[in-house]
Amino acid sequence: MTDSWDTIADWYAGLLRTGSAMHEFNRDVLLGLLPGELGGCRVLDLGCGEGIVARALAARGASVAGIDPSPRMIEHARAAAAGGPGTVTYAVDDGCVLSTVAAESVDWVTAGLSLNNVPDLDAALTAVRRVLTAQGELAFTIPHPCFEAPHASWTQITDRPVRRVVGDYLAEGFWRSDNPEGARRAGNQHRTLSTYLTALVRHGFALETVTEPSPSDQVAAAQPHRAGLPPFLAVRARRAA
Ligand SMILES: C[S@@+](CC[C@H](N)C(=O)[O-])C[C@H]1O[C@@H](n2cnc3c(N)ncnc32)[C@H](O)[C@@H]1O
């Protein structure tokens, strides 16, 4: 059977429920792009998966709508209590369409490790722009495209530190990891850094923040070879007039 996000949803939810330093770090980096207090804010979490980001947004007081095209992910998200002062609702939807979300109805769109899964970035940014209010903002993380390019791997030459080996950075498009323990066995869409940034500008977004965070202490403890490389690219962009 070929893996998809729906077929690995049980595995993914289990991974996050037992505690994944990398996914918790990603959540914290993404939320670091937003205000600490989100009471009264409406947030769409695009590609919410099992809800790790949506729950954290609700804990800050936001009214959150989480969407994901995987019905099984949405089942997991609904089963996990949100908690906090805010609310969360979930729907099966495609981030390239956002058919369940009204125009100009949200103040923020968050997308944690999901825009690198949408097959059509232009369609997704068109949909995001449509649902944001005039002052609305998009905050997203993606695996850092320079270091998480297709089939990037690790190597160690005797007595030297482990190093990242990257090829195929310019090979944009769908690829699937052959690591049976990795999330990207479900496949993902590789795009260069310039493709992401120029797409944002082309779709009428103004860049507010671009960060390349160092691994957290927890990530560094779990995966010491990641020291010195940012696992994610984090971007915050405002809907321009
Ligand atoms: C790595 S998971 C991230 C989930 C969650 N945001 C998190 O931080 O754990 C990627 C998610 O992107 C979703 N996805 C795939 N295609 C998508 C699309 N066209 N629109 C929105 N989300 C999509 C997958 O179903 C999956 O839940």
PDB file of C-alpha atoms and ligand atoms in Angstrom:
ATOM      1  CA  MET A   1       0.000   0.000   0.000  1.00  0.00           C
ATOM      2  CA  THR A   2       1.256   3.497  -0.814  1.00  0.00           C
ATOM      3  CA  ASP A   3       1.292   5.711   2.272  1.00  0.00           C
ATOM      4  CA  SER A   4      -0.757   8.905   2.468  1.00  0.00           C
ATOM      5  CA  TRP A   5      -1.400  11.299   5.332  1.00  0.00           C
ATOM      6  CA  ASP A   6      -4.651   9.461   5.969  1.00  0.00           C
ATOM      7  CA  THR A   7      -3.020   6.027   6.169  1.00  0.00           C
ATOM      8  CA  ILE A   8      -0.278   7.257   8.535  1.00  0.00           C
ATOM      9  CA  ALA A   9      -2.635   9.412  10.640  1.00  0.00           C
ATOM     10  CA  ASP A  10      -2.798   6.850  13.488  1.00  0.00           C
ATOM     11  CA  TRP A  11       1.002   6.625  13.561  1.00  0.00           C
ATOM     12  CA  TYR A  12       1.385  10.418  13.425  1.00  0.00           C
ATOM     13  CA  ALA A  13      -1.144  11.033  16.191  1.00  0.00           C
ATOM     14  CA  GLY A  14       0.533   8.374  18.347  1.00  0.00           C
ATOM     15  CA  LEU A  15       3.945   9.962  17.772  1.00  0.00           C
ATOM     16  CA  LEU A  16       2.746  13.376  18.885  1.00  0.00           C
ATOM     17  CA  ARG A  17       0.738  12.051  21.844  1.00  0.00           C
ATOM     18  CA  THR A  18       3.780  10.275  23.249  1.00  0.00           C
ATOM     19  CA  GLY A  19       5.826  13.475  22.898  1.00  0.00           C
ATOM     20  CA  SER A  20       7.842  14.491  19.844  1.00  0.00           C
ATOM     21  CA  ALA A  21      10.501  17.108  20.617  1.00  0.00           C
ATOM     22  CA  MET A  22      10.624  18.180  16.964  1.00  0.00           C
ATOM     23  CA  HIS A  23       6.877  18.706  16.636  1.00  0.00           C
ATOM     24  CA  GLU A  24       6.655  20.505  19.975  1.00  0.00           C
ATOM     25  CA  PHE A  25       9.524  22.747  18.862  1.00  0.00           C
ATOM     26  CA  ASN A  26       7.734  23.422  15.574  1.00  0.00           C
ATOM     27  CA  ARG A  27       4.536  24.340  17.439  1.00  0.00           C
ATOM     28  CA  ASP A  28       6.475  26.707  19.702  1.00  0.00           C
ATOM     29  CA  VAL A  29       8.308  28.347  16.780  1.00  0.00           C
ATOM     30  CA  LEU A  30       5.029  28.848  14.935  1.00  0.00           C
ATOM     31  CA  LEU A  31       3.237  30.254  17.968  1.00  0.00           C
ATOM     32  CA  GLY A  32       6.231  32.503  18.573  1.00  0.00           C
ATOM     33  CA  LEU A  33       5.203  34.375  15.432  1.00  0.00           C
ATOM     34  CA  LEU A  34       1.817  35.289  16.947  1.00  0.00           C
ATOM     35  CA  PRO A  35       0.862  37.516  19.890  1.00  0.00           C
ATOM     36  CA  GLY A  36       0.909  35.798  23.274  1.00  0.00           C
ATOM     37  CA  GLU A  37      -2.720  36.710  23.935  1.00  0.00           C
ATOM     38  CA  LEU A  38      -5.220  35.748  21.229  1.00  0.00           C
ATOM     39  CA  GLY A  39      -8.535  36.398  23.003  1.00  0.00           C
ATOM     40  CA  GLY A  40     -11.078  37.611  20.427  1.00  0.00           C
ATOM     41  CA  CYS A  41      -8.931  36.441  17.487  1.00  0.00           C
ATOM     42  CA  ARG A  42     -10.234  34.060  14.844  1.00  0.00           C
ATOM     43  CA  VAL A  43      -7.558  31.700  13.572  1.00  0.00           C
ATOM     44  CA  LEU A  44      -7.647  29.159  10.775  1.00  0.00           C
ATOM     45  CA  ASP A  45      -5.126  26.344  11.266  1.00  0.00           C
ATOM     46  CA  LEU A  46      -4.478  25.015   7.762  1.00  0.00           C
ATOM     47  CA  GLY A  47      -3.330  21.398   7.691  1.00  0.00           C
ATOM     48  CA  CYS A  48      -4.047  20.998  11.401  1.00  0.00           C
ATOM     49  CA  GLY A  49      -3.246  17.278  11.517  1.00  0.00           C
ATOM     50  CA  GLU A  50      -4.099  15.872  14.956  1.00  0.00           C
ATOM     51  CA  GLY A  51      -4.437  19.404  16.341  1.00  0.00           C
ATOM     52  CA  ILE A  52      -1.198  20.150  18.197  1.00  0.00           C
ATOM     53  CA  VAL A  53      -1.130  23.776  16.969  1.00  0.00           C
ATOM     54  CA  ALA A  54      -4.883  24.337  17.119  1.00  0.00           C
ATOM     55  CA  ARG A  55      -5.009  23.297  20.776  1.00  0.00           C
ATOM     56  CA  ALA A  56      -2.156  25.649  21.656  1.00  0.00           C
ATOM     57  CA  LEU A  57      -3.898  28.534  19.847  1.00  0.00           C
ATOM     58  CA  ALA A  58      -7.094  27.838  21.794  1.00  0.00           C
ATOM     59  CA  ALA A  59      -5.089  27.839  25.022  1.00  0.00           C
ATOM     60  CA  ARG A  60      -4.109  31.416  24.155  1.00  0.00           C
ATOM     61  CA  GLY A  61      -7.778  32.315  23.868  1.00  0.00           C
ATOM     62  CA  ALA A  62      -8.295  32.133  20.095  1.00  0.00           C
ATOM     63  CA  SER A  63     -11.387  30.906  18.344  1.00  0.00           C
ATOM     64  CA  VAL A  64      -9.796  28.293  16.081  1.00  0.00           C
ATOM     65  CA  ALA A  65     -10.997  26.418  13.004  1.00  0.00           C
ATOM     66  CA  GLY A  66      -8.717  23.547  12.051  1.00  0.00           C
ATOM     67  CA  ILE A  67      -8.905  22.027   8.587  1.00  0.00           C
ATOM     68  CA  ASP A  68      -7.154  19.036   7.091  1.00  0.00           C
ATOM     69  CA  PRO A  69      -7.946  16.890   4.039  1.00  0.00           C
ATOM     70  CA  SER A  70      -7.319  13.690   6.000  1.00  0.00           C
ATOM     71  CA  PRO A  71     -10.555  12.475   7.642  1.00  0.00           C
ATOM     72  CA  ARG A  72      -8.577  10.286  10.020  1.00  0.00           C
ATOM     73  CA  MET A  73      -6.427  13.228  11.178  1.00  0.00           C
ATOM     74  CA  ILE A  74      -9.607  15.190  11.852  1.00  0.00           C
ATOM     75  CA  GLU A  75     -10.993  12.262  13.877  1.00  0.00           C
ATOM     76  CA  HIS A  76      -7.841  12.348  16.015  1.00  0.00           C
ATOM     77  CA  ALA A  77      -8.024  16.123  16.360  1.00  0.00           C
ATOM     78  CA  ARG A  78     -11.650  15.978  17.490  1.00  0.00           C
ATOM     79  CA  ALA A  79     -10.840  13.254  20.019  1.00  0.00           C
ATOM     80  CA  ALA A  80      -8.156  15.382  21.714  1.00  0.00           C
ATOM     81  CA  ALA A  81      -9.582  17.944  24.107  1.00  0.00           C
ATOM     82  CA  ALA A  82      -8.517  21.504  23.355  1.00  0.00           C
ATOM     83  CA  GLY A  83      -8.667  23.008  26.832  1.00  0.00           C
ATOM     84  CA  GLY A  84      -7.967  26.667  27.529  1.00  0.00           C
ATOM     85  CA  PRO A  85     -10.235  29.682  27.188  1.00  0.00           C
ATOM     86  CA  GLY A  86     -10.634  29.468  23.407  1.00  0.00           C
ATOM     87  CA  THR A  87     -12.590  27.125  21.168  1.00  0.00           C
ATOM     88  CA  VAL A  88     -11.658  24.755  18.339  1.00  0.00           C
ATOM     89  CA  THR A  89     -13.777  23.292  15.581  1.00  0.00           C
ATOM     90  CA  TYR A  90     -12.466  20.962  12.903  1.00  0.00           C
ATOM     91  CA  ALA A  91     -13.450  20.211   9.313  1.00  0.00           C
ATOM     92  CA  VAL A  92     -12.194  18.066   6.475  1.00  0.00           C
ATOM     93  CA  ASP A  93     -11.075  20.522   3.808  1.00  0.00           C
ATOM     94  CA  ASP A  94      -8.324  21.119   1.296  1.00  0.00           C
ATOM     95  CA  GLY A  95      -5.938  23.997   1.968  1.00  0.00           C
ATOM     96  CA  CYS A  96      -5.928  24.755  -1.756  1.00  0.00           C
ATOM     97  CA  VAL A  97      -9.681  25.444  -1.645  1.00  0.00           C
ATOM     98  CA  LEU A  98     -10.838  26.207   1.923  1.00  0.00           C
ATOM     99  CA  SER A  99     -14.441  25.583   0.941  1.00  0.00           C
ATOM    100  CA  THR A 100     -15.527  25.499   4.615  1.00  0.00           C
ATOM    101  CA  VAL A 101     -14.133  28.975   5.382  1.00  0.00           C
ATOM    102  CA  ALA A 102     -15.930  32.207   4.511  1.00  0.00           C
ATOM    103  CA  ALA A 103     -14.196  35.118   2.805  1.00  0.00           C
ATOM    104  CA  GLU A 104     -12.499  37.623   5.122  1.00  0.00           C
ATOM    105  CA  SER A 105     -13.524  35.628   8.186  1.00  0.00           C
ATOM    106  CA  VAL A 106     -10.206  35.053  10.026  1.00  0.00           C
ATOM    107  CA  ASP A 107      -7.547  37.317  11.540  1.00  0.00           C
ATOM    108  CA  TRP A 108      -4.758  34.748  11.265  1.00  0.00           C
ATOM    109  CA  VAL A 109      -3.994  31.686   9.210  1.00  0.00           C
ATOM    110  CA  THR A 110      -1.435  29.322  10.731  1.00  0.00           C
ATOM    111  CA  ALA A 111       0.090  26.472   8.760  1.00  0.00           C
ATOM    112  CA  GLY A 112       2.509  24.232  10.636  1.00  0.00           C
ATOM    113  CA  LEU A 113       4.470  21.955   8.297  1.00  0.00           C
ATOM    114  CA  SER A 114       1.547  21.833   5.897  1.00  0.00           C
ATOM    115  CA  LEU A 115       2.246  24.224   3.000  1.00  0.00           C
ATOM    116  CA  ASN A 116       4.997  21.799   1.998  1.00  0.00           C
ATOM    117  CA  ASN A 117       2.225  19.272   1.500  1.00  0.00           C
ATOM    118  CA  VAL A 118      -0.215  21.259  -0.623  1.00  0.00           C
ATOM    119  CA  PRO A 119       0.115  20.281  -4.280  1.00  0.00           C
ATOM    120  CA  ASP A 120      -0.611  23.804  -5.553  1.00  0.00           C
ATOM    121  CA  LEU A 121       1.015  26.635  -3.569  1.00  0.00           C
ATOM    122  CA  ASP A 122      -0.595  29.334  -5.732  1.00  0.00           C
ATOM    123  CA  ALA A 123      -4.063  27.908  -5.077  1.00  0.00           C
ATOM    124  CA  ALA A 124      -3.356  27.695  -1.336  1.00  0.00           C
ATOM    125  CA  LEU A 125      -2.138  31.302  -1.117  1.00  0.00           C
ATOM    126  CA  THR A 126      -5.145  32.468  -3.152  1.00  0.00           C
ATOM    127  CA  ALA A 127      -7.422  30.656  -0.701  1.00  0.00           C
ATOM    128  CA  VAL A 128      -5.535  32.006   2.339  1.00  0.00           C
ATOM    129  CA  ARG A 129      -5.751  35.554   1.043  1.00  0.00           C
ATOM    130  CA  ARG A 130      -9.476  35.138   0.408  1.00  0.00           C
ATOM    131  CA  VAL A 131     -10.261  34.046   3.984  1.00  0.00           C
ATOM    132  CA  LEU A 132      -8.068  36.625   5.748  1.00  0.00           C
ATOM    133  CA  THR A 133      -9.465  39.957   6.865  1.00  0.00           C
ATOM    134  CA  ALA A 134      -7.911  43.071   5.343  1.00  0.00           C
ATOM    135  CA  GLN A 135      -5.390  43.297   8.214  1.00  0.00           C
ATOM    136  CA  GLY A 136      -5.008  39.533   8.482  1.00  0.00           C
ATOM    137  CA  GLU A 137      -1.724  37.635   8.672  1.00  0.00           C
ATOM    138  CA  LEU A 138      -0.348  34.271   7.639  1.00  0.00           C
ATOM    139  CA  ALA A 139       2.189  32.486   9.858  1.00  0.00           C
ATOM    140  CA  PHE A 140       3.692  29.233   8.691  1.00  0.00           C
ATOM    141  CA  THR A 141       6.554  26.820   9.165  1.00  0.00           C
ATOM    142  CA  ILE A 142       7.962  24.391   6.631  1.00  0.00           C
ATOM    143  CA  PRO A 143      10.873  21.971   6.895  1.00  0.00           C
ATOM    144  CA  HIS A 144      13.816  24.184   5.941  1.00  0.00           C
ATOM    145  CA  PRO A 145      13.850  23.735   2.157  1.00  0.00           C
ATOM    146  CA  CYS A 146      17.635  24.143   1.896  1.00  0.00           C
ATOM    147  CA  PHE A 147      18.409  21.284   4.277  1.00  0.00           C
ATOM    148  CA  GLU A 148      15.302  19.112   3.952  1.00  0.00           C
ATOM    149  CA  ALA A 149      15.517  18.850   0.165  1.00  0.00           C
ATOM    150  CA  PRO A 150      14.523  15.555  -1.486  1.00  0.00           C
ATOM    151  CA  HIS A 151      16.452  12.587  -0.144  1.00  0.00           C
ATOM    152  CA  ALA A 152      18.817  14.689   1.987  1.00  0.00           C
ATOM    153  CA  SER A 153      20.670  12.377   4.389  1.00  0.00           C
ATOM    154  CA  TRP A 154      23.357  12.270   7.064  1.00  0.00           C
ATOM    155  CA  THR A 155      26.905  11.105   6.659  1.00  0.00           C
ATOM    156  CA  GLN A 156      29.928  10.678   8.894  1.00  0.00           C
ATOM    157  CA  ILE A 157      33.498  10.595   7.731  1.00  0.00           C
ATOM    158  CA  THR A 158      35.735   8.968  10.358  1.00  0.00           C
ATOM    159  CA  ASP A 159      36.500  11.246  13.320  1.00  0.00           C
ATOM    160  CA  ARG A 160      34.472  14.126  11.880  1.00  0.00           C
ATOM    161  CA  PRO A 161      31.037  15.306  13.042  1.00  0.00           C
ATOM    162  CA  VAL A 162      27.920  13.999  11.346  1.00  0.00           C
ATOM    163  CA  ARG A 163      27.020  16.265   8.416  1.00  0.00           C
ATOM    164  CA  ARG A 164      23.931  16.873   6.314  1.00  0.00           C
ATOM    165  CA  VAL A 165      24.244  15.811   2.706  1.00  0.00           C
ATOM    166  CA  VAL A 166      21.954  17.730   0.382  1.00  0.00           C
ATOM    167  CA  GLY A 167      21.470  17.277  -3.314  1.00  0.00           C
ATOM    168  CA  ASP A 168      18.493  17.899  -5.556  1.00  0.00           C
ATOM    169  CA  TYR A 169      17.707  21.261  -3.937  1.00  0.00           C
ATOM    170  CA  LEU A 170      16.565  22.620  -7.298  1.00  0.00           C
ATOM    171  CA  ALA A 171      14.416  19.566  -8.055  1.00  0.00           C
ATOM    172  CA  GLU A 172      10.983  20.937  -7.189  1.00  0.00           C
ATOM    173  CA  GLY A 173       7.949  18.710  -6.996  1.00  0.00           C
ATOM    174  CA  PHE A 174       6.506  15.727  -5.203  1.00  0.00           C
ATOM    175  CA  TRP A 175       8.864  13.258  -3.567  1.00  0.00           C
ATOM    176  CA  ARG A 176       8.468  10.489  -1.043  1.00  0.00           C
ATOM    177  CA  SER A 177      10.960   9.473   1.630  1.00  0.00           C
ATOM    178  CA  ASP A 178      11.902   5.809   1.762  1.00  0.00           C
ATOM    179  CA  ASN A 179      12.374   6.083   5.546  1.00  0.00           C
ATOM    180  CA  PRO A 180       9.620   3.842   6.986  1.00  0.00           C
ATOM    181  CA  GLU A 181       9.859   5.751  10.304  1.00  0.00           C
ATOM    182  CA  GLY A 182       9.546   9.229   8.770  1.00  0.00           C
ATOM    183  CA  ALA A 183       6.483  11.398   8.195  1.00  0.00           C
ATOM    184  CA  ARG A 184       7.605  12.130   4.689  1.00  0.00           C
ATOM    185  CA  ARG A 185       6.944   8.568   3.642  1.00  0.00           C
ATOM    186  CA  ALA A 186       3.481  10.061   2.986  1.00  0.00           C
ATOM    187  CA  GLY A 187       5.155  12.272   0.376  1.00  0.00           C
ATOM    188  CA  ASN A 188       5.624  16.021   0.259  1.00  0.00           C
ATOM    189  CA  GLN A 189       6.164  18.860  -2.171  1.00  0.00           C
ATOM    190  CA  HIS A 190       9.644  20.315  -2.369  1.00  0.00           C
ATOM    191  CA  ARG A 191       9.966  23.973  -3.332  1.00  0.00           C
ATOM    192  CA  THR A 192      12.959  26.244  -3.146  1.00  0.00           C
ATOM    193  CA  LEU A 193      13.203  29.114  -0.701  1.00  0.00           C
ATOM    194  CA  SER A 194      12.815  31.627  -3.524  1.00  0.00           C
ATOM    195  CA  THR A 195       9.661  29.886  -4.770  1.00  0.00           C
ATOM    196  CA  TYR A 196       8.016  30.321  -1.360  1.00  0.00           C
ATOM    197  CA  LEU A 197       9.086  33.914  -0.862  1.00  0.00           C
ATOM    198  CA  THR A 198       8.290  35.136  -4.373  1.00  0.00           C
ATOM    199  CA  ALA A 199       4.903  33.349  -4.272  1.00  0.00           C
ATOM    200  CA  LEU A 200       4.028  35.281  -1.118  1.00  0.00           C
ATOM    201  CA  VAL A 201       4.925  38.587  -2.742  1.00  0.00           C
ATOM    202  CA  ARG A 202       3.074  37.667  -5.956  1.00  0.00           C
ATOM    203  CA  HIS A 203      -0.072  36.887  -3.960  1.00  0.00           C
ATOM    204  CA  GLY A 204      -0.068  40.226  -2.204  1.00  0.00           C
ATOM    205  CA  PHE A 205       1.608  39.395   1.114  1.00  0.00           C
ATOM    206  CA  ALA A 206       4.148  41.644   2.830  1.00  0.00           C
ATOM    207  CA  LEU A 207       6.866  39.801   4.753  1.00  0.00           C
ATOM    208  CA  GLU A 208       6.931  40.651   8.452  1.00  0.00           C
ATOM    209  CA  THR A 209       9.304  38.006   9.829  1.00  0.00           C
ATOM    210  CA  VAL A 210      11.496  35.247   8.436  1.00  0.00           C
ATOM    211  CA  THR A 211      13.349  33.083  10.962  1.00  0.00           C
ATOM    212  CA  GLU A 212      15.608  30.035  10.851  1.00  0.00           C
ATOM    213  CA  PRO A 213      15.619  28.810  14.470  1.00  0.00           C
ATOM    214  CA  SER A 214      18.377  26.760  16.055  1.00  0.00           C
ATOM    215  CA  PRO A 215      17.192  23.387  17.356  1.00  0.00           C
ATOM    216  CA  SER A 216      15.702  23.593  20.829  1.00  0.00           C
ATOM    217  CA  ASP A 217      17.575  21.950  23.704  1.00  0.00           C
ATOM    218  CA  GLN A 218      15.085  19.068  23.563  1.00  0.00           C
ATOM    219  CA  VAL A 219      15.619  18.558  19.813  1.00  0.00           C
ATOM    220  CA  ALA A 220      19.393  18.832  20.208  1.00  0.00           C
ATOM    221  CA  ALA A 221      19.306  16.237  22.996  1.00  0.00           C
ATOM    222  CA  ALA A 222      17.215  13.840  20.914  1.00  0.00           C
ATOM    223  CA  GLN A 223      19.079  14.485  17.638  1.00  0.00           C
ATOM    224  CA  PRO A 224      22.534  15.966  18.413  1.00  0.00           C
ATOM    225  CA  HIS A 225      23.591  15.807  14.751  1.00  0.00           C
ATOM    226  CA  ARG A 226      21.080  18.587  14.032  1.00  0.00           C
ATOM    227  CA  ALA A 227      23.197  21.157  15.914  1.00  0.00           C
ATOM    228  CA  GLY A 228      24.045  24.095  13.671  1.00  0.00           C
ATOM    229  CA  LEU A 229      21.175  23.610  11.197  1.00  0.00           C
ATOM    230  CA  PRO A 230      17.689  25.148  11.406  1.00  0.00           C
ATOM    231  CA  PRO A 231      15.133  22.358  11.032  1.00  0.00           C
ATOM    232  CA  PHE A 232      12.429  24.817   9.981  1.00  0.00           C
ATOM    233  CA  LEU A 233      11.879  28.017   8.094  1.00  0.00           C
ATOM    234  CA  ALA A 234       9.282  30.197   9.846  1.00  0.00           C
ATOM    235  CA  VAL A 235       7.530  33.045   8.059  1.00  0.00           C
ATOM    236  CA  ARG A 236       4.995  35.641   9.041  1.00  0.00           C
ATOM    237  CA  ALA A 237       3.397  37.701   6.257  1.00  0.00           C
ATOM    238  CA  ARG A 238       0.667  40.338   6.323  1.00  0.00           C
ATOM    239  CA  ARG A 239      -2.098  40.591   3.768  1.00  0.00           C
ATOM    240  CA  ALA A 240      -1.106  43.723   1.860  1.00  0.00           C
ATOM    241  CA  ALA A 241      -3.662  46.146   0.425  1.00  0.00           C
TER     242      ALA A 241
HETATM  243  C1  LIG B   1       3.432  17.238   9.040  1.00  0.00           C
HETATM  244  S1  LIG B   1       1.674  17.250   9.169  1.00  0.00           S
HETATM  245  C2  LIG B   1       1.457  18.709  10.169  1.00  0.00           C
HETATM  246  C3  LIG B   1       0.198  18.666  10.959  1.00  0.00           C
HETATM  247  C4  LIG B   1       0.112  19.740  12.064  1.00  0.00           C
HETATM  248  N1  LIG B   1       0.057  21.082  11.507  1.00  0.00           N
HETATM  249  C5  LIG B   1       1.272  19.607  13.033  1.00  0.00           C
HETATM  250  O1  LIG B   1       1.996  20.592  13.252  1.00  0.00           O
HETATM  251  O2  LIG B   1       1.430  18.509  13.585  1.00  0.00           O
HETATM  252  C6  LIG B   1       1.163  17.805   7.565  1.00  0.00           C
HETATM  253  C7  LIG B   1      -0.344  17.920   7.417  1.00  0.00           C
HETATM  254  O3  LIG B   1      -0.633  18.541   6.148  1.00  0.00           O
HETATM  255  C8  LIG B   1      -1.849  17.993   5.718  1.00  0.00           C
HETATM  256  N2  LIG B   1      -2.091  18.249   4.297  1.00  0.00           N
HETATM  257  C9  LIG B   1      -1.759  17.486   3.231  1.00  0.00           C
HETATM  258  N3  LIG B   1      -2.270  18.013   2.101  1.00  0.00           N
HETATM  259  C10 LIG B   1      -2.921  19.150   2.454  1.00  0.00           C
HETATM  260  C11 LIG B   1      -3.700  20.106   1.756  1.00  0.00           C
HETATM  261  N4  LIG B   1      -3.876  20.021   0.423  1.00  0.00           N
HETATM  262  N5  LIG B   1      -4.269  21.103   2.461  1.00  0.00           N
HETATM  263  C12 LIG B   1      -4.099  21.189   3.797  1.00  0.00           C
HETATM  264  N6  LIG B   1      -3.393  20.314   4.513  1.00  0.00           N
HETATM  265  C13 LIG B   1      -2.810  19.298   3.853  1.00  0.00           C
HETATM  266  C14 LIG B   1      -1.706  16.514   6.053  1.00  0.00           C
HETATM  267  O4  LIG B   1      -2.934  15.823   6.015  1.00  0.00           O
HETATM  268  C15 LIG B   1      -1.084  16.591   7.430  1.00  0.00           C
HETATM  269  O5  LIG B   1      -2.036  16.584   8.454  1.00  0.00           O
END
